[in-house]
GROMACS .gro file of C-alpha atoms in nm:
model
  307
    1MET     CA    1  -0.415   2.442  -0.975
    2THR     CA    2  -0.697   2.295  -0.767
    3VAL     CA    3  -0.644   2.337  -0.394
    4PRO     CA    4  -0.757   2.038  -0.182
    5VAL     CA    5  -1.019   2.093   0.083
    6LYS     CA    6  -0.889   2.181   0.429
    7LYS     CA    7  -0.947   1.833   0.573
    8GLU     CA    8  -0.753   1.663   0.293
    9ALA     CA    9  -0.468   1.911   0.325
   10CYS     CA   10  -0.446   1.860   0.701
   11VAL     CA   11  -0.445   1.481   0.667
   12CYS     CA   12  -0.166   1.493   0.407
   13VAL     CA   13   0.056   1.730   0.605
   14ALA     CA   14  -0.004   1.544   0.935
   15ALA     CA   15   0.073   1.206   0.775
   16LEU     CA   16   0.398   1.336   0.624
   17LEU     CA   17   0.507   1.494   0.954
   18VAL     CA   18   0.435   1.176   1.152
   19TRP     CA   19   0.622   0.963   0.899
   20LEU     CA   20   0.926   1.193   0.898
   21ALA     CA   21   0.929   1.231   1.277
   22VAL     CA   22   0.909   0.858   1.350
   23THR     CA   23   1.165   0.780   1.081
   24ALA     CA   24   1.406   1.047   1.207
   25VAL     CA   25   1.385   0.930   1.568
   26GLY     CA   26   1.365   0.554   1.522
   27VAL     CA   27   1.536   0.477   1.192
   28GLY     CA   28   1.745   0.774   1.087
   29PHE     CA   29   1.713   0.997   0.784
   30ARG     CA   30   1.845   0.897   0.446
   31PRO     CA   31   1.852   1.146   0.156
   32GLU     CA   32   1.550   0.986  -0.009
   33HIS     CA   33   1.322   1.051   0.289
   34PRO     CA   34   1.294   1.432   0.259
   35VAL     CA   35   1.303   1.409  -0.121
   36MET     CA   36   1.009   1.167  -0.122
   37ALA     CA   37   0.818   1.375   0.132
   38LEU     CA   38   0.865   1.691  -0.077
   39LEU     CA   39   0.759   1.510  -0.396
   40ILE     CA   40   0.442   1.376  -0.231
   41PHE     CA   41   0.363   1.721  -0.090
   42VAL     CA   42   0.405   1.894  -0.427
   43LEU     CA   43   0.205   1.633  -0.619
   44PHE     CA   44  -0.075   1.642  -0.361
   45PHE     CA   45  -0.119   2.018  -0.383
   46ILE     CA   46  -0.030   2.104  -0.743
   47THR     CA   47  -0.330   1.962  -0.935
   48ALA     CA   48  -0.634   1.743  -0.883
   49PRO     CA   49  -0.503   1.461  -1.112
   50THR     CA   50  -0.169   1.444  -0.929
   51ARG     CA   51  -0.352   1.448  -0.595
   52ARG     CA   52  -0.561   1.151  -0.704
   53LEU     CA   53  -0.240   0.973  -0.809
   54VAL     CA   54  -0.082   1.032  -0.467
   55VAL     CA   55  -0.391   0.892  -0.293
   56ALA     CA   56  -0.392   0.595  -0.530
   57LEU     CA   57  -0.028   0.521  -0.447
   58VAL     CA   58  -0.087   0.518  -0.070
   59PRO     CA   59  -0.073   0.133  -0.053
   60PHE     CA   60   0.276   0.138  -0.206
   61PHE     CA   61   0.386   0.422   0.024
   62LEU     CA   62   0.267   0.220   0.323
   63PHE     CA   63   0.458  -0.083   0.196
   64GLY     CA   64   0.782   0.115   0.182
   65ILE     CA   65   0.727   0.279   0.519
   66SER     CA   66   0.637  -0.047   0.694
   67TYR     CA   67   0.948  -0.214   0.552
   68ASP     CA   68   1.163   0.074   0.669
   69TRP     CA   69   1.000   0.080   1.012
   70MET     CA   70   1.095  -0.280   1.081
   71ASN     CA   71   1.423  -0.120   1.189
   72LEU     CA   72   1.235   0.021   1.490
   73LEU     CA   73   1.215  -0.326   1.645
   74PRO     CA   74   1.427  -0.597   1.481
   75ASN     CA   75   1.246  -0.929   1.471
   76TYR     CA   76   1.539  -1.110   1.635
   77GLU     CA   77   1.460  -0.913   1.951
   78VAL     CA   78   1.108  -1.062   1.955
   79ASN     CA   79   1.167  -1.433   1.892
   80PRO     CA   80   1.466  -1.668   1.855
   81VAL     CA   81   1.622  -1.691   1.509
   82ASP     CA   82   1.582  -2.017   1.318
   83VAL     CA   83   1.913  -2.096   1.152
   84ARG     CA   84   1.983  -2.468   1.174
   85GLY     CA   85   1.623  -2.592   1.176
   86LEU     CA   86   1.535  -2.436   0.842
   87TYR     CA   87   1.861  -2.554   0.688
   88GLU     CA   88   1.807  -2.912   0.802
   89ALA     CA   89   1.445  -2.908   0.685
   90GLU     CA   90   1.554  -2.788   0.340
   91LYS     CA   91   1.815  -3.060   0.318
   92ALA     CA   92   1.567  -3.327   0.429
   93LEU     CA   93   1.299  -3.218   0.181
   94PHE     CA   94   1.502  -3.105  -0.120
   95GLY     CA   95   1.858  -3.226  -0.058
   96ILE     CA   96   2.073  -3.325  -0.355
   97ALA     CA   97   2.306  -3.622  -0.308
   98GLY     CA   98   2.658  -3.593  -0.439
   99PRO     CA   99   3.021  -3.695  -0.376
  100ALA     CA  100   3.041  -3.448  -0.086
  101GLY     CA  101   2.722  -3.582   0.070
  102VAL     CA  102   2.375  -3.433   0.069
  103LEU     CA  103   2.365  -3.064  -0.026
  104THR     CA  104   2.086  -2.813  -0.009
  105PRO     CA  105   1.991  -2.678  -0.356
  106ASN     CA  106   2.164  -2.352  -0.259
  107GLU     CA  107   2.489  -2.534  -0.187
  108PHE     CA  108   2.455  -2.728  -0.512
  109PHE     CA  109   2.406  -2.412  -0.718
  110ALA     CA  110   2.691  -2.235  -0.538
  111ALA     CA  111   2.919  -2.504  -0.680
  112HIS     CA  112   2.755  -2.496  -1.025
  113THR     CA  113   2.730  -2.137  -1.145
  114SER     CA  114   2.736  -1.998  -1.496
  115ALA     CA  115   2.778  -1.646  -1.634
  116LEU     CA  116   2.451  -1.672  -1.827
  117MET     CA  117   2.253  -1.771  -1.518
  118ASP     CA  118   2.428  -1.501  -1.314
  119PHE     CA  119   2.323  -1.237  -1.566
  120PHE     CA  120   1.960  -1.341  -1.590
  121ALA     CA  121   1.943  -1.388  -1.213
  122GLY     CA  122   2.032  -1.021  -1.172
  123VAL     CA  123   1.783  -0.913  -1.438
  124PHE     CA  124   1.501  -1.111  -1.278
  125TYR     CA  125   1.575  -0.987  -0.927
  126LEU     CA  126   1.581  -0.626  -1.044
  127CYS     CA  127   1.214  -0.672  -1.139
  128TRP     CA  128   1.084  -0.781  -0.799
  129VAL     CA  129   0.936  -0.442  -0.699
  130PRO     CA  130   0.961  -0.220  -1.010
  131LEU     CA  131   0.764  -0.453  -1.237
  132PRO     CA  132   0.459  -0.485  -1.006
  133ILE     CA  133   0.457  -0.106  -0.960
  134ILE     CA  134   0.479  -0.051  -1.336
  135PHE     CA  135   0.195  -0.298  -1.384
  136GLY     CA  136  -0.011  -0.116  -1.122
  137LEU     CA  137   0.053   0.221  -1.290
  138TRP     CA  138  -0.048   0.067  -1.623
  139LEU     CA  139  -0.378  -0.040  -1.470
  140TYR     CA  140  -0.424   0.307  -1.322
  141PHE     CA  141  -0.345   0.510  -1.634
  142THR     CA  142  -0.549   0.285  -1.861
  143GLY     CA  143  -0.854   0.365  -1.652
  144ARG     CA  144  -0.883   0.033  -1.468
  145ARG     CA  145  -0.894   0.208  -1.133
  146GLY     CA  146  -1.092  -0.065  -0.954
  147ASP     CA  147  -0.854  -0.338  -1.068
  148TYR     CA  148  -0.559  -0.117  -0.978
  149LEU     CA  149  -0.683  -0.053  -0.624
  150ARG     CA  150  -0.756  -0.419  -0.553
  151PHE     CA  151  -0.411  -0.516  -0.678
  152ALA     CA  152  -0.238  -0.240  -0.477
  153LEU     CA  153  -0.421  -0.327  -0.155
  154VAL     CA  154  -0.352  -0.700  -0.194
  155PHE     CA  155   0.014  -0.617  -0.260
  156LEU     CA  156   0.017  -0.425   0.069
  157LEU     CA  157  -0.171  -0.700   0.254
  158VAL     CA  158   0.070  -0.968   0.134
  159ASN     CA  159   0.359  -0.760   0.264
  160LEU     CA  160   0.196  -0.708   0.602
  161LEU     CA  161   0.130  -1.082   0.632
  162GLY     CA  162   0.492  -1.156   0.546
  163PHE     CA  163   0.628  -0.890   0.781
  164ALA     CA  164   0.414  -1.026   1.065
  165PHE     CA  165   0.551  -1.376   1.009
  166TYR     CA  166   0.905  -1.240   1.018
  167TYR     CA  167   0.838  -1.150   1.381
  168VAL     CA  168   0.667  -1.478   1.460
  169HIS     CA  169   0.947  -1.688   1.310
  170PRO     CA  170   1.274  -1.503   1.238
  171ALA     CA  171   1.479  -1.711   0.996
  172ALA     CA  172   1.826  -1.688   0.844
  173PRO     CA  173   1.881  -1.707   0.467
  174PRO     CA  174   2.110  -1.969   0.310
  175TRP     CA  175   2.396  -1.724   0.254
  176TYR     CA  176   2.405  -1.658   0.628
  177VAL     CA  177   2.476  -2.025   0.700
  178ALA     CA  178   2.748  -2.030   0.434
  179LEU     CA  179   2.920  -1.724   0.584
  180HIS     CA  180   2.850  -1.749   0.958
  181GLY     CA  181   2.743  -2.104   1.041
  182PHE     CA  182   2.448  -2.187   1.265
  183GLU     CA  183   2.490  -1.937   1.547
  184PRO     CA  184   2.278  -1.622   1.506
  185VAL     CA  185   2.493  -1.310   1.515
  186LEU     CA  186   2.247  -1.031   1.588
  187GLY     CA  187   2.287  -0.717   1.384
  188THR     CA  188   2.461  -0.896   1.097
  189PRO     CA  189   2.464  -0.669   0.790
  190GLY     CA  190   2.300  -0.774   0.466
  191ASP     CA  191   2.493  -0.953   0.195
  192VAL     CA  192   2.450  -0.969  -0.183
  193ALA     CA  193   2.536  -1.343  -0.185
  194GLY     CA  194   2.515  -1.482  -0.540
  195LEU     CA  195   2.385  -1.154  -0.679
  196GLY     CA  196   2.735  -1.017  -0.629
  197ARG     CA  197   2.833  -1.201  -0.945
  198PHE     CA  198   2.592  -0.982  -1.143
  199ASP     CA  199   2.743  -0.670  -0.985
  200GLU     CA  200   3.094  -0.788  -1.075
  201MET     CA  201   2.988  -0.879  -1.428
  202THR     CA  202   2.820  -0.546  -1.500
  203GLY     CA  203   3.025  -0.319  -1.276
  204LEU     CA  204   2.703  -0.150  -1.162
  205GLY     CA  205   2.706  -0.236  -0.792
  206ILE     CA  206   2.327  -0.223  -0.780
  207PHE     CA  207   2.268  -0.512  -0.543
  208ASN     CA  208   2.550  -0.413  -0.312
  209GLY     CA  209   2.381  -0.075  -0.273
  210LEU     CA  210   2.046  -0.239  -0.205
  211TYR     CA  211   2.150  -0.504   0.043
  212VAL     CA  212   2.358  -0.281   0.267
  213ARG     CA  213   2.023  -0.117   0.353
  214ASN     CA  214   1.852  -0.445   0.433
  215SER     CA  215   1.616  -0.388   0.728
  216ASN     CA  216   1.683  -0.733   0.875
  217VAL     CA  217   1.876  -1.030   0.741
  218PHE     CA  218   1.669  -1.268   0.957
  219ALA     CA  219   1.361  -1.216   0.743
  220ALA     CA  220   1.395  -1.495   0.491
  221LEU     CA  221   1.073  -1.688   0.556
  222PRO     CA  222   0.850  -1.627   0.363
  223SER     CA  223   1.029  -1.503   0.053
  224LEU     CA  224   0.832  -1.193  -0.039
  225HIS     CA  225   1.051  -1.160  -0.347
  226SER     CA  226   0.865  -1.470  -0.464
  227ALA     CA  227   0.524  -1.317  -0.391
  228TYR     CA  228   0.529  -0.973  -0.553
  229THR     CA  229   0.522  -1.051  -0.924
  230LEU     CA  230   0.292  -1.346  -0.849
  231VAL     CA  231   0.034  -1.105  -0.704
  232ALA     CA  232   0.072  -0.892  -1.017
  233LEU     CA  233   0.027  -1.204  -1.233
  234ILE     CA  234  -0.290  -1.300  -1.046
  235TYR     CA  235  -0.440  -0.959  -1.112
  236ALA     CA  236  -0.316  -0.950  -1.471
  237VAL     CA  237  -0.518  -1.266  -1.529
  238ARG     CA  238  -0.813  -1.138  -1.325
  239ALA     CA  239  -0.819  -0.803  -1.506
  240ARG     CA  240  -0.763  -0.965  -1.848
  241ALA     CA  241  -0.460  -0.746  -1.898
  242GLY     CA  242  -0.360  -0.926  -2.217
  243ALA     CA  243  -0.108  -1.187  -2.324
  244PRO     CA  244   0.203  -0.962  -2.318
  245TRP     CA  245   0.151  -0.867  -1.952
  246ILE     CA  246   0.056  -1.219  -1.847
  247ALA     CA  247   0.349  -1.378  -2.030
  248THR     CA  248   0.600  -1.122  -1.899
  249LEU     CA  249   0.484  -1.157  -1.539
  250ALA     CA  250   0.476  -1.536  -1.562
  251VAL     CA  251   0.833  -1.557  -1.697
  252VAL     CA  252   0.968  -1.305  -1.445
  253THR     CA  253   0.788  -1.479  -1.158
  254LEU     CA  254   0.942  -1.814  -1.245
  255GLY     CA  255   1.277  -1.643  -1.292
  256ILE     CA  256   1.261  -1.481  -0.949
  257TRP     CA  257   1.172  -1.813  -0.786
  258PHE     CA  258   1.476  -1.975  -0.946
  259THR     CA  259   1.702  -1.679  -0.869
  260ALA     CA  260   1.604  -1.675  -0.502
  261VAL     CA  261   1.744  -2.027  -0.463
  262TYR     CA  262   2.026  -2.002  -0.717
  263THR     CA  263   2.180  -1.696  -0.549
  264SER     CA  264   2.140  -1.836  -0.194
  265HIS     CA  265   1.899  -1.565  -0.085
  266HIS     CA  266   1.623  -1.814  -0.004
  267TYR     CA  267   1.555  -2.181   0.047
  268ILE     CA  268   1.291  -2.357  -0.162
  269ILE     CA  269   1.085  -2.364   0.160
  270ASP     CA  270   1.102  -1.982   0.171
  271VAL     CA  271   0.985  -1.959  -0.191
  272LEU     CA  272   0.693  -2.194  -0.130
  273ALA     CA  273   0.598  -1.990   0.177
  274GLY     CA  274   0.609  -1.671  -0.032
  275ILE     CA  275   0.380  -1.827  -0.291
  276THR     CA  276   0.143  -1.931  -0.013
  277CYS     CA  277   0.152  -1.579   0.129
  278ALA     CA  278   0.056  -1.433  -0.210
  279PHE     CA  279  -0.245  -1.659  -0.249
  280ALA     CA  280  -0.343  -1.610   0.116
  281GLY     CA  281  -0.342  -1.231   0.077
  282PHE     CA  282  -0.550  -1.257  -0.240
  283ALA     CA  283  -0.800  -1.494  -0.077
  284ILE     CA  284  -0.834  -1.288   0.241
  285PHE     CA  285  -0.899  -0.971   0.043
  286GLU     CA  286  -1.129  -1.105  -0.227
  287PHE     CA  287  -1.323  -1.369  -0.034
  288VAL     CA  288  -1.327  -1.230   0.319
  289LEU     CA  289  -1.280  -0.854   0.327
  290MET     CA  290  -1.475  -0.783   0.007
  291ARG     CA  291  -1.773  -0.968   0.153
  292ILE     CA  292  -1.796  -0.719   0.440
  293PRO     CA  293  -2.044  -0.446   0.335
  294ALA     CA  294  -1.859  -0.164   0.514
  295PHE     CA  295  -1.531  -0.264   0.351
  296ARG     CA  296  -1.694  -0.281   0.006
  297ARG     CA  297  -1.832   0.069   0.058
  298PHE     CA  298  -1.486   0.193   0.157
  299ILE     CA  299  -1.336   0.042  -0.160
  300ALA     CA  300  -1.614   0.196  -0.372
  301ARG     CA  301  -1.545   0.541  -0.222
  302TYR     CA  302  -1.171   0.495  -0.271
  303VAL     CA  303  -1.217   0.400  -0.637
  304ALA     CA  304  -1.452   0.695  -0.690
  305TYR     CA  305  -1.197   0.935  -0.538
  306ILE     CA  306  -0.904   0.821  -0.752
  307SER     CA  307  -1.122   0.812  -1.062
   0.00000   0.00000   0.00000
């Protein structure tokens, strides 16, 4: 056991206490909060390798905390919710003409489902966070610490960009319109929408468990589901991770884009915005931040620490 220096120990303990205190007061404890805090504490203090892993995973911890903390101030309390405007824009840009008139792609797919598509939709959507994290850990444990850190920080940056836009332009997902019409009902709980068919098919109830914890249903634009595996794909190509990783991430990314629309969780506009957000985060990090000498030195020190 290698004990961290006093400064590192104080920073770790203080960060955990602040996180738990703010979460308890503003969000409310769930069982995973103390469990995660205890796990981080133990890993940080037990050995030097596990401490380096905890520090390396900080970008992903911050992603989870920032998502959770959106409950502190719902975005619909900051700006009006776009319900009808986004729906009409989707219909104007991507509407599908039929006997019942012009339908959005979501409405078209809602009337044209299949068991095979329902199954693969669930499989693809289950990958949206786990697969990028697994890819990041693969980079880390294969010794590509620099590539790992750049990927992890861009993943965090893309999330922060998306979260910020949620407050600038709160927007309802397609399933909301199907269930509630065009009037925003504040505090509406999350809904599994088309992913419920996967839950029914498998009997697992995975998505129902996930979406009842949704921080805010009026956070559809951009679709960050559509951005996560794309960021991983960008860095798989950049790091020359090999054909299996690149092919897997490419297929899953396309699958998630389709699933987002097929299951009525996002409009095509949301997906395109998520893709834009992914490339924007990558460009800001690699071509703006990494050209700032002080930031490059910070990254170099970070890589050295986790190496």
